[in-house]
Structure formats: C-alpha cells, structure tokens
Short mmCIF file of C-alpha atoms in Angstrom, two decimals:
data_model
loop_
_atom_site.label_atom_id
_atom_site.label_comp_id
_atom_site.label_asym_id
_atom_site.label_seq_id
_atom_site.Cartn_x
_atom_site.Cartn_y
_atom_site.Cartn_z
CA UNK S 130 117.65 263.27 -59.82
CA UNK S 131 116.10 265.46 -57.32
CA UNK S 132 115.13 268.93 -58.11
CA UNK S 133 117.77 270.03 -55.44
CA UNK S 134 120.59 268.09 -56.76
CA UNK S 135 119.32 269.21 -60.39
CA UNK S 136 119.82 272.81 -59.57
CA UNK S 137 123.16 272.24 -57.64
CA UNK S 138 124.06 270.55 -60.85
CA UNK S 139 122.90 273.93 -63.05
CA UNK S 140 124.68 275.96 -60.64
CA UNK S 141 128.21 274.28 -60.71
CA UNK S 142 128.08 273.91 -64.76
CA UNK S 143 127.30 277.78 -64.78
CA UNK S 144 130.51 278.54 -62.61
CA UNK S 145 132.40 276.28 -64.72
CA UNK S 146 131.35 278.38 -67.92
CA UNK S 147 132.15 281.68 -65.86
CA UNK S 148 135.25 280.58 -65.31
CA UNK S 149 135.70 279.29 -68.54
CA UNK S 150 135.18 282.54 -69.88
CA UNK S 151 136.93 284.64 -68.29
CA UNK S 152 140.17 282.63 -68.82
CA UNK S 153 139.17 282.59 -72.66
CA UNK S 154 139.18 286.44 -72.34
CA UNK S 155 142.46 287.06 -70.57
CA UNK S 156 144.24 290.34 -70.46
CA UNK S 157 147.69 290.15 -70.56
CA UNK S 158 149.52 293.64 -69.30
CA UNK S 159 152.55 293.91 -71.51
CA UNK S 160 155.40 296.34 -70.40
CA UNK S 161 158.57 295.57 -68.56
CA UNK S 162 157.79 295.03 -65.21
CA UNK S 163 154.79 292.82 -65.61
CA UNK S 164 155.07 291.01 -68.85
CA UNK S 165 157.67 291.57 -71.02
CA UNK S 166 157.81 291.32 -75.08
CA UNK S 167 159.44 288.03 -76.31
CA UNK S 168 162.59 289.71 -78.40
CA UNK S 169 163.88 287.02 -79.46
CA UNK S 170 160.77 286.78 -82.02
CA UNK S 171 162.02 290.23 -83.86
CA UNK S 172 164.11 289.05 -86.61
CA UNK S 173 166.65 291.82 -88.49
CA UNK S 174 165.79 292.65 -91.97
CA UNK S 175 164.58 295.34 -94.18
CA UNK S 176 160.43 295.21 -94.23
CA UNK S 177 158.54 297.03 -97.09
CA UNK S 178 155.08 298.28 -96.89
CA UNK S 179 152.39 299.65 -99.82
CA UNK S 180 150.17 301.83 -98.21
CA UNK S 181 147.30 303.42 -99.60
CA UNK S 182 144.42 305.52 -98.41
CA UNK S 183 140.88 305.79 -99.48
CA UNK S 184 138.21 308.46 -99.12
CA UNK S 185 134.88 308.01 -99.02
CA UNK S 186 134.31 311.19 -100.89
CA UNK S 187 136.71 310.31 -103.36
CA UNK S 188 136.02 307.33 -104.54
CA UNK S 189 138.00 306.82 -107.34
CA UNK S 190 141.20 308.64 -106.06
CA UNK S 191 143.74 306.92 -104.09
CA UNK S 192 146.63 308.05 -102.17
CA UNK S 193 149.76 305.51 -102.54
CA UNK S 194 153.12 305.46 -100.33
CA UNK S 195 155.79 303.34 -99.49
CA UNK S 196 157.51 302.59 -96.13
CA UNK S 197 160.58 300.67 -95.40
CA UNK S 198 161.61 299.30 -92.16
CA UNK S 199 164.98 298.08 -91.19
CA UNK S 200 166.05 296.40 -88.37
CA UNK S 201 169.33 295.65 -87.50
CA UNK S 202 171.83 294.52 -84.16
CA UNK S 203 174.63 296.95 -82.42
CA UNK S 204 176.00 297.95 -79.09
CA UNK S 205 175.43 301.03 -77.46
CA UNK S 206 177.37 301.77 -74.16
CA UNK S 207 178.27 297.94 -73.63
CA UNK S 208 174.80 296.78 -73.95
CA UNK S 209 172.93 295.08 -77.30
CA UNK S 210 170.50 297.16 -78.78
CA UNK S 211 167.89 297.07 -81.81
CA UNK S 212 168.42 299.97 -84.65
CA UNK S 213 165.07 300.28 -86.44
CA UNK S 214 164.71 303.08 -89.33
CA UNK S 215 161.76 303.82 -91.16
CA UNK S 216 161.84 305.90 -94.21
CA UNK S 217 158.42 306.96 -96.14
CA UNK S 218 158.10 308.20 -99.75
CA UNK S 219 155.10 309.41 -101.23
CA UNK S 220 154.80 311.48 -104.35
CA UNK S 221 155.02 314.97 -102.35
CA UNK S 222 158.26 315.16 -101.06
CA UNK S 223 156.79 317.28 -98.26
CA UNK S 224 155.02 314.02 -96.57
CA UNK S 225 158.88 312.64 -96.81
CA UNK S 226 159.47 311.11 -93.50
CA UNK S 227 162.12 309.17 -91.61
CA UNK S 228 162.49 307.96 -88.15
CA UNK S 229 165.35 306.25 -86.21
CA UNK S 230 165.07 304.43 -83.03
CA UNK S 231 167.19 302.68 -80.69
CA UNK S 232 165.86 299.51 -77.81
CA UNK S 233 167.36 297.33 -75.82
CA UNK S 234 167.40 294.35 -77.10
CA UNK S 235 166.78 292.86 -73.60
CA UNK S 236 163.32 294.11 -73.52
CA UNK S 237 162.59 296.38 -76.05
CA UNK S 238 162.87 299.44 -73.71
CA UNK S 239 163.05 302.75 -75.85
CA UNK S 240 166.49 304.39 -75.90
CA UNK S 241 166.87 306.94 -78.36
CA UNK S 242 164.23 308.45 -81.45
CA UNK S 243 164.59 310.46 -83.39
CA UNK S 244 162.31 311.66 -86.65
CA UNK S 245 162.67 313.72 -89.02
CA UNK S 246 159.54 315.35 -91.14
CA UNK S 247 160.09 317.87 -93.69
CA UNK S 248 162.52 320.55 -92.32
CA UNK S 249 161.95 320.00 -88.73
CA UNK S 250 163.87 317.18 -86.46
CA UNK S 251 162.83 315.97 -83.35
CA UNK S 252 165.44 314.24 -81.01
CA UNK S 253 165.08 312.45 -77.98
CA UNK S 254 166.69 310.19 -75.32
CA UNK S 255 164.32 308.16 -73.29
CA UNK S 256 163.97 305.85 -70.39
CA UNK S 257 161.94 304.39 -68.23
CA UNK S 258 162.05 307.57 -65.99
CA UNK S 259 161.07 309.88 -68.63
CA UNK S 260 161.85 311.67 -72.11
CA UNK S 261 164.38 314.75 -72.86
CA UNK S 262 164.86 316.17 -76.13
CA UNK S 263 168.38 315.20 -77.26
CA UNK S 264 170.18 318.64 -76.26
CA UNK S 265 173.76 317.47 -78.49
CA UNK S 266 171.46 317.38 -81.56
CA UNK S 267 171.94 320.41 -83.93
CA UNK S 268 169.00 321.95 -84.58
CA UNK S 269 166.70 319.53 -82.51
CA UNK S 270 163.03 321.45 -82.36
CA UNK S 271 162.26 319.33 -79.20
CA UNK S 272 165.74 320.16 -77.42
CA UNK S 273 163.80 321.60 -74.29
CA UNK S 274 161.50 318.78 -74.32
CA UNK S 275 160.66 317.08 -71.19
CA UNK S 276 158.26 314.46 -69.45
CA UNK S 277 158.86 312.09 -66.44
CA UNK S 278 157.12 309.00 -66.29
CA UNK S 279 155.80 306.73 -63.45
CA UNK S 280 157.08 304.01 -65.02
CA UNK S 281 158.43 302.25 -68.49
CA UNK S 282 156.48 302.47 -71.84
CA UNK S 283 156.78 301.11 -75.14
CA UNK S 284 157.62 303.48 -78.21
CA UNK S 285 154.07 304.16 -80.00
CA UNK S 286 156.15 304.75 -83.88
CA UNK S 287 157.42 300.62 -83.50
CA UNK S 288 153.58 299.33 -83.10
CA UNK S 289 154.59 296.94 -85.70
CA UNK S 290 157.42 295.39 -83.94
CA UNK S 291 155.82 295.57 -80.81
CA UNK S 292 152.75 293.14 -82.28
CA UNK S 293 155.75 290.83 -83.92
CA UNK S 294 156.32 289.95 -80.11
CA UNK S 295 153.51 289.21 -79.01
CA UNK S 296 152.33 285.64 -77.18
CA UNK S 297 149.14 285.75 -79.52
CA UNK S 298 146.76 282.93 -79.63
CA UNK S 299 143.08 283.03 -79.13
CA UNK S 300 140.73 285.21 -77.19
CA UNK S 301 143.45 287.16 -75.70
CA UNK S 302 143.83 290.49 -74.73
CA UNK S 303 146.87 292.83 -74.86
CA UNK S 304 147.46 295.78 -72.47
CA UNK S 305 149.97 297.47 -73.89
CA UNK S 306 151.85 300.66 -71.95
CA UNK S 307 152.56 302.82 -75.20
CA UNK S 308 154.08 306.09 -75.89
CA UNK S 309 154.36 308.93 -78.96
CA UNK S 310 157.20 310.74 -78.68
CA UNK S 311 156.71 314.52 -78.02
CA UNK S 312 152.51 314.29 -77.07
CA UNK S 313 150.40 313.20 -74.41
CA UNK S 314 151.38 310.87 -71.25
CA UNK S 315 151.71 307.10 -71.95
CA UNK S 316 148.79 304.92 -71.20
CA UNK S 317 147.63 301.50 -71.93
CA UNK S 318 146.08 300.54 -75.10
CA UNK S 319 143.82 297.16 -75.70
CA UNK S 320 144.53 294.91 -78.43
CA UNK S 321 142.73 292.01 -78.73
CA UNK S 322 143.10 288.45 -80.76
CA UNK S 323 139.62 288.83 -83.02
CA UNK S 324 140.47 285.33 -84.32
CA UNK S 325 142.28 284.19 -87.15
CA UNK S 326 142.28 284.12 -90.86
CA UNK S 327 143.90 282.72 -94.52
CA UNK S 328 145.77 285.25 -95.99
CA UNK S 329 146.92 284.25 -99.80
CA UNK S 330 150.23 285.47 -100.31
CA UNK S 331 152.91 285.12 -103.39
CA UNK S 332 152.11 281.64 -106.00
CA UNK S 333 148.75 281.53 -103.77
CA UNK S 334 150.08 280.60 -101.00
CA UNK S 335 147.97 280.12 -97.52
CA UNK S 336 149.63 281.90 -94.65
CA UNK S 337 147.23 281.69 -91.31
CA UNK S 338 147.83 284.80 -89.28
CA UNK S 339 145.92 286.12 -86.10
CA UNK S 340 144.30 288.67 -86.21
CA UNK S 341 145.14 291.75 -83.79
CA UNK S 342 142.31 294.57 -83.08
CA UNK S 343 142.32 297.57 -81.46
CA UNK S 344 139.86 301.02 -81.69
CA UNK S 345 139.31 303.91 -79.39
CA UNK S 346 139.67 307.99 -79.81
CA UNK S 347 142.68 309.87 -80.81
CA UNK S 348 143.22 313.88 -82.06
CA UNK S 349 141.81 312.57 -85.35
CA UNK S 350 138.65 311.58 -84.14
CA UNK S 351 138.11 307.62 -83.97
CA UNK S 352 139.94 305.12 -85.07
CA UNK S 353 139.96 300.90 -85.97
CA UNK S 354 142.90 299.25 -86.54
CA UNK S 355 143.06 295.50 -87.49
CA UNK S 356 146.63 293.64 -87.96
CA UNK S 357 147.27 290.50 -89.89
CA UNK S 358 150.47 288.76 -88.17
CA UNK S 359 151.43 285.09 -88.99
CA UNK S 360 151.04 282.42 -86.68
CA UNK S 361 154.64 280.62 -87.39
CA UNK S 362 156.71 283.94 -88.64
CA UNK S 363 155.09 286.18 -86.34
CA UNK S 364 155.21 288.92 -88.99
CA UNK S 365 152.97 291.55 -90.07
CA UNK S 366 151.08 291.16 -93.57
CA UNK S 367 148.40 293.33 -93.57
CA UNK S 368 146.88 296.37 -91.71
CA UNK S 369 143.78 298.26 -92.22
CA UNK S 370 142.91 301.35 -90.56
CA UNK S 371 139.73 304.22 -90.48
CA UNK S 372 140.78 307.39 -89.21
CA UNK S 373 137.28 309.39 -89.07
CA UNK S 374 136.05 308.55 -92.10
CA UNK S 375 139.30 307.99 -93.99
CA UNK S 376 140.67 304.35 -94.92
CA UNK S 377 144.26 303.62 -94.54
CA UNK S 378 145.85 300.08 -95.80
CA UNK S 379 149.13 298.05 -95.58
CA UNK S 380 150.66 295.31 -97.65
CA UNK S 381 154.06 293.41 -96.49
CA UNK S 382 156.05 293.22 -100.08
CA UNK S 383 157.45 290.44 -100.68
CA UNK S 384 161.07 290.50 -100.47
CA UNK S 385 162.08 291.00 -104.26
CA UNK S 386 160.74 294.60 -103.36
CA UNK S 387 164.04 296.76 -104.12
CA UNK S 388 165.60 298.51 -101.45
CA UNK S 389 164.63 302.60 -102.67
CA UNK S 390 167.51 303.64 -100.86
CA UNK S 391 169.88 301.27 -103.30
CA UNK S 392 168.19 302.78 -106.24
CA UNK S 393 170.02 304.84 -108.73
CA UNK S 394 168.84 307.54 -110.48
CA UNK S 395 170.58 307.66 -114.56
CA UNK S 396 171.60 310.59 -115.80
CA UNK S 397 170.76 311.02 -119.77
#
C-alpha cells in the first residue's frame, strides 16, 4: 500500500466514524408537527408513586409523599380524549395537590388543565394557538390568563406520560416542545437515552429499562433529572431528581398499592 492510498484509506474510515456518530447521537424533535408521540403506548390505569426528598443538611430527615395518577378514555366534543388526574398527599395538608388534564388522544395535544393547590384553582383551556384561563370556572385565579403560541406544545405537569411514548432506544436524543401552565413561553427541552440498566422489582425480578436524562436551569436553580422507563412496558419505575442541592426520588408501587381515594376512614 502506498502512502497515498494509505491516507485515502485513513480519511474514508474517519468519515465513516463521523457519520457513524452522528447518527448514534440523533435528535429527534418531538411535538405535533414534526414527530409526534406514539399514543397508542399510554395504557389507562391508576399509577402510584412514593416520593421522598433528601437534604443534604438534613441527613437523617426525610420528606415522604404519595402521588397517584389515573388515566382513563372519554369523548369530548365528538373526539377521543385522555383524562389524566393526579392527586398528592403528604402529611401537611397544605402541600395537598390535585391536577386534571384533558389530550387528544390522537396526539396528545393539551386540551384542558386544571390544578388545584391549597385554596387557589387554576383553570385553563389550551390549544395549539395558545392558553386562556377557563373564564366558566368559579373562582378560577387564572380566569384572565392569556398566552398565544407560535405553535403546539406538550403539557409540562404529564412529563411522565409524555416519556411513556417515547421511540427510546440507544444514543438518542429527545427535543421535546413543553409547556407549564400559567409561566414562561414553551420551549424545547433535551432528553437524552444515557443507556440502560437492571432494575429489580417485586420477587427480584429483572426489568431492563432505558434510561432517560435531562438537566439545565429552572427558578429553583439547577436541576438533573434521570427516568427509569421499561424497555417492553414502556412505563416509568424510577425517577431521581436534584433541585439545587435538594434530592427528590420516585418509586412506581406495585399495583397491590390501595387506591387512597377508596380508603375509608372508621369511626370509633
């Protein structure tokens, strides 16, 4: 081999590993009119999560709530939609929070949400045009809410089922057009596939899940987030967050977890 051809041979093996790369690192843009969210992956059910939070300056004090998640099937004006509500307890009934929102079930395009935390209720209806607070809910504190958009988002407060419907697989990346009700502008958040991992569930079972990842800077200061979402159920099992300093962590129950809003209370 010639010192020519050797060179022309470095040169096209280096392209090929450029190229190689950068289809191992693709970005996928996920919203509804490039890539839309596979829906059919979102299965209806009631989801319970333990969540705890640790501080660094408190190390041997925990924090400890639960939050529920049910999903269920309807109409709404002709058309099938998703119902998700959320519900978190804690042991302060002030931190008491519950959220309902409505998609399409088409594409996962945000319809309705509203939450409710402590005395005050936000309301809105939303499309891919913009937001309005709901003006035919009584005492809605975002009734003369408003915000247009350039173009569909994703609600921010269903990360979970967002991830659920996801095309993961390896060295992928996510660009994902999200939105929190009631704060700033939607924009595109990066999640990529960190690689996957063994999670040992109920009897010690192995479940392999991907591994979703995701950081940047938010009111709180900054933030990691890591998800643990199974390769064949494509569900969440575990997520585990730092908030500036603080730790926050999440544990799918298993489904012998009783429903707290079937709970009754006796009366002695």
């Amino acid at each position: 081999m010639t010192i020519t051809s050797f060179f022309r041979h470095v040169f096209v093996v280096f392209i090929f590993l450029l190229s190689l790369q950068a289809a191992f690192a693709q970005t996928d843009t996920i919203d509804q009119r490039h890539q839309p969210l596979n829906t059919r992956l979102l299965r209806p059910g009631l989801r319970q999560y333990l969540v705890y939070y640790q501080f660094p300056s408190q190390p041997k004090i925990m924090a400890f709530s639960l939050w529920t998640r049910d999903i269920s099937q309807s109409r709404r004006g002709g058309h099938p939609v998703f119902e998700i509500r959320q519900t978190w307890y804690s042991a302060d009934s002030n931190h008491y929070r519950s959220v309902y929102s409505v998609n399409s079930a088409s594409d996962f395009s945000p319809l309705y949400h509203t939450e409710t935390t402590g005395p005050k209720l936000k309301a809105y209806n939303w499309s891919a045009d913009g937001i309005k607070g709901a003006d035919t809910v009584a005492n809605n504190t975002a009734a003369g809410y408003t915000l247009d958009f350039n173009g569909p988002n994703y609600n921010w407060n269903l990360d979970i089922e967002t991830f659920e419907m996801l095309p993961l697989a390896a060295g992928k990346t996510f660009a994902i057009r999200f939105y929190d009700a009631g704060l700033e502008p939607p924009a595109y958040v990066n999640y990529t596939v960190a690689g996957s991992e063994m999670l040992t569930t109920l009897d010690n079972k192995k479940v392999d899940c991907w591994k979703l990842h995701t950081e940047g800077t938010s009111p709180r200061g900054k933030y990691t987030q890591t998800f643990w979402i199974s390769k064949n159920g494509h569900e969440l099992l575990k997520e585990e967050d730092s908030f500036n300093g603080m730790f926050r962590y999440k544990v799918k129950l298993p489904g012998l977890a009783p429903n707290p809003k079937n709970l009754e209370i006796s009366k002695f």
